[in-house]
Short mmCIF file of C-alpha atoms in Angstrom, two decimals:
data_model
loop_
_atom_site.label_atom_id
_atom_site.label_comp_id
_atom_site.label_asym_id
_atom_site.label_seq_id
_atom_site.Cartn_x
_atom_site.Cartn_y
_atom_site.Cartn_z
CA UNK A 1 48.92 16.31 23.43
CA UNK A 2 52.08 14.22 23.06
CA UNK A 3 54.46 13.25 25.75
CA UNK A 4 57.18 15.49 23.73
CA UNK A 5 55.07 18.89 24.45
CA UNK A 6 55.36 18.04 27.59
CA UNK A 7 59.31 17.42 27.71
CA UNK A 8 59.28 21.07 26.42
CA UNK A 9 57.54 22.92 29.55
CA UNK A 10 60.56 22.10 31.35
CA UNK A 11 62.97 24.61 28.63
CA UNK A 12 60.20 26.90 28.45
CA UNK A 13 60.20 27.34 32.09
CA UNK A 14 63.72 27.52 32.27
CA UNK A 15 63.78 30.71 29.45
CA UNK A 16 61.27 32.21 31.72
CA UNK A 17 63.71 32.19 34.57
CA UNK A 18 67.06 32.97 32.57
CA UNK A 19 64.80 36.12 30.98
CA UNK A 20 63.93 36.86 34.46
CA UNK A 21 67.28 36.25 35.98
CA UNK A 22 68.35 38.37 33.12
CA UNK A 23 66.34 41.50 33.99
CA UNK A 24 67.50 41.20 37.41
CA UNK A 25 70.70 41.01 36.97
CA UNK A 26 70.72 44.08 34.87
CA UNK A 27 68.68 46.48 37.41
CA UNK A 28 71.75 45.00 40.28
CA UNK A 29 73.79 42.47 41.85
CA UNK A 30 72.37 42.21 45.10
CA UNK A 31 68.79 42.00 43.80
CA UNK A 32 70.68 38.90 41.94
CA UNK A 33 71.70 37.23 44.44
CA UNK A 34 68.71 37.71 46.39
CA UNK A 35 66.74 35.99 43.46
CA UNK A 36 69.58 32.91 42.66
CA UNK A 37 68.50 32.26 46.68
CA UNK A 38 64.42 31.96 46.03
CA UNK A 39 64.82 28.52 44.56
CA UNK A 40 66.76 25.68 42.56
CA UNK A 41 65.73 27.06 39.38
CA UNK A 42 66.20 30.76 39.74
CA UNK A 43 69.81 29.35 40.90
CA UNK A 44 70.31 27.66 37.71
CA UNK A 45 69.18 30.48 35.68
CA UNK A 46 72.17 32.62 37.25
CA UNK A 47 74.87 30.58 36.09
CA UNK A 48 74.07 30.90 32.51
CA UNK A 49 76.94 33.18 30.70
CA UNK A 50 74.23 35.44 28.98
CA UNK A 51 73.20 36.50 32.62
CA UNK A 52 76.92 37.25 33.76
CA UNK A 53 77.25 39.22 30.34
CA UNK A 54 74.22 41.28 31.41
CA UNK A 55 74.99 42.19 35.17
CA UNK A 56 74.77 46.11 36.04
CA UNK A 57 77.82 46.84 37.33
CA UNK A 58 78.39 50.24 39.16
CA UNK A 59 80.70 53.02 38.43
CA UNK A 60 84.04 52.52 39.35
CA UNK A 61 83.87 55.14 42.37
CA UNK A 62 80.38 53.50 43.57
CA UNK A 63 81.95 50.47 43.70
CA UNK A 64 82.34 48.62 47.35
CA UNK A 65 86.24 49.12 48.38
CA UNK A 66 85.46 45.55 49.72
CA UNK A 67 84.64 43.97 46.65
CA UNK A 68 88.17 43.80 45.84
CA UNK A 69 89.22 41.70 48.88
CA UNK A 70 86.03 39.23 48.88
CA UNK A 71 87.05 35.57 46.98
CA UNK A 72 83.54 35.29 46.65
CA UNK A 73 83.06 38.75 44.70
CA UNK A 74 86.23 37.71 42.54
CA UNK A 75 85.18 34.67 41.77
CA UNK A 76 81.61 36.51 40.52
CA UNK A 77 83.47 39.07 38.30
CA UNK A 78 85.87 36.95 36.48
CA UNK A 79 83.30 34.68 35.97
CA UNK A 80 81.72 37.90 34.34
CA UNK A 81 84.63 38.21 32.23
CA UNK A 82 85.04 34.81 31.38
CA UNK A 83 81.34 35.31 29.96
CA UNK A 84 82.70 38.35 28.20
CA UNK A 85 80.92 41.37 30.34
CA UNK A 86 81.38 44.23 28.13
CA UNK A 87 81.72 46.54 30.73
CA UNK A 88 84.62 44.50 32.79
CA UNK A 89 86.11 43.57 29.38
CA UNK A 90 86.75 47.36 28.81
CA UNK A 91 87.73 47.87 32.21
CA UNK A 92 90.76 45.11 32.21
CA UNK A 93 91.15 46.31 28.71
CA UNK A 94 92.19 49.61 29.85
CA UNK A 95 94.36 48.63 32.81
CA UNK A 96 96.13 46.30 30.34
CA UNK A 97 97.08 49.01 27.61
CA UNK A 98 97.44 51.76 30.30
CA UNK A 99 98.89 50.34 33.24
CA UNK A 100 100.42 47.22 32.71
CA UNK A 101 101.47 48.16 29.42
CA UNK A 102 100.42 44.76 28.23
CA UNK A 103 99.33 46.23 24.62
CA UNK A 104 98.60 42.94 22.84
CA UNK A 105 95.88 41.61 25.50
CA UNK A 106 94.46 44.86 26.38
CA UNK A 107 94.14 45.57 21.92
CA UNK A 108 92.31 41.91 22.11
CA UNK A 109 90.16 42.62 25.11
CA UNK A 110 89.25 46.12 23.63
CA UNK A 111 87.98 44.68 20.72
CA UNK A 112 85.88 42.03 22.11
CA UNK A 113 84.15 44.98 24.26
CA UNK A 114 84.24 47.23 21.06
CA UNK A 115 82.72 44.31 19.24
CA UNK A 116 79.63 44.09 21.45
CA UNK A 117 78.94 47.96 21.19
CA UNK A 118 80.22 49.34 24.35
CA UNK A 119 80.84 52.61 22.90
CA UNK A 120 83.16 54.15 25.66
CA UNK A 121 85.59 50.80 24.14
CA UNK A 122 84.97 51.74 20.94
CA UNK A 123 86.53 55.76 21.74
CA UNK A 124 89.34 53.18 24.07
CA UNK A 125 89.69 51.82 21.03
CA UNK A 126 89.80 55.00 17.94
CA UNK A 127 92.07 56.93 20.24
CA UNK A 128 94.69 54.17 20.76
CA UNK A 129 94.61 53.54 16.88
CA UNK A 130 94.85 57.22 16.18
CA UNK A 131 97.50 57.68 18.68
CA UNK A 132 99.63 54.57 19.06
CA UNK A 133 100.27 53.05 15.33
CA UNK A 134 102.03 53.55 12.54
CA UNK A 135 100.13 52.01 10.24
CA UNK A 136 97.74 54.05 8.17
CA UNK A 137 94.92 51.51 7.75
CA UNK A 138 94.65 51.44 11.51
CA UNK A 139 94.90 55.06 11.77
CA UNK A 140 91.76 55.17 9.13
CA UNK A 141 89.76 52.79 11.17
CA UNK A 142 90.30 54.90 13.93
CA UNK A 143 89.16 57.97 12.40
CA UNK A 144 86.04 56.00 11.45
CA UNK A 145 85.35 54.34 14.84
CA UNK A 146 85.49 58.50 15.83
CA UNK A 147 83.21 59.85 13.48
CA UNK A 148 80.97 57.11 14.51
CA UNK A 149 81.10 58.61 18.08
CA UNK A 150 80.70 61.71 16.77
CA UNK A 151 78.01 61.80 15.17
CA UNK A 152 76.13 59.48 18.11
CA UNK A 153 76.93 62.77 20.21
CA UNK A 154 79.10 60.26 22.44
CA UNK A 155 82.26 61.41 22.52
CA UNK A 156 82.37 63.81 25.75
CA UNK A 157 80.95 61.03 27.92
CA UNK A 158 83.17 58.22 26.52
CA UNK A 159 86.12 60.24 27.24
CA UNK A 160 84.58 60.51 31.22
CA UNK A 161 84.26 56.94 31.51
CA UNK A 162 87.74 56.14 30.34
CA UNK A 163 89.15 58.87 32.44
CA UNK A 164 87.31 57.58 35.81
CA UNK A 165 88.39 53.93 34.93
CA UNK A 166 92.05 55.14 34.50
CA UNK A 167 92.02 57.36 37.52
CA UNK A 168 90.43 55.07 40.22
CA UNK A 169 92.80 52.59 39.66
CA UNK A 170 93.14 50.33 42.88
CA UNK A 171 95.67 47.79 43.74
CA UNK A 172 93.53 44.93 43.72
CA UNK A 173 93.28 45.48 40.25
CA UNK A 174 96.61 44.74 39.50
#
């Protein structure tokens, strides 16, 4: 063996923890912060953006009221977001078409969610195009990003998910 194998124990280690961290995160984010507190390297792991993209995040009615008013929680989600969480990404997205009225952001944000296959985005997404624009090539897309959803058998729960984003709106999310 060369001295150079060795160098690479210390990234293969490393992926063990971020695949770890990884599976963590996604099951909840207590159990991941319980695990970035084991050790240095389980720490480390939980900074990397591909475990803030993968963090299970609750329904919007099982989530703590509290959350909203802890710096530390905010800090954690839009560092989420800044990783480009799918689910948060369609969340903002959502309050930025629908209750700020901020069309141009919430169109970008929607599309970065769509683009990472968050379906309930993607119906977001075909029923502002369908609804909202003039233009016909949007209005085709649209119809295409449906019959997608369609035919996945998605549609009825997409249109829950947008509705119980939209309808447990809370002011800290303003």
């Amino acid at each position: 063996m060369t001295i150079d194998c060795f160098s690479n124990i210390a990234f293969i280690l490393n992926d063990i923890y971020v695949a770890i961290t990884i599976k963590v995160a996604s099951d909840s984010i207590r159990d991941l912060c319980s695990l970035r507190m084991t050790c240095k390297a389980a720490c480390d792991a939980g900074d990397f953006n591909i475990v803030h993209r993968s963090v299970s995040i609750p329904p919007p009615h099982a989530t703590p009221w509290w959350w909203c008013l802890s710096p530390e929680a905010k800090r954690f989600f839009d560092r989420c977001m800044v990783a480009g969480h799918p689910e948060l990404l369609f969340r903002e997205a959502l309050r930025e078409l629908f209750i700020r009225h901020n069309e141009n952001v919430g169109l970008q944000m929607m599309n970065s969610a769509t683009s990472t296959g968050h379906a309930a985005a993607k119906y977001a997404l075909t029923m502002t195009l369908l609804l909202r624009t003039d233009d016909n090539d949007e209005k085709q897309k649209g119809l295409e990003l449906y019959r997608e959803l369609d035919a996945a058998g998605s549609l009825a729960d997409c249109k829950a998910r947008c509705f119980s984003i939209l309808t447990t709106h809370r002011l800290c999310h303003t």
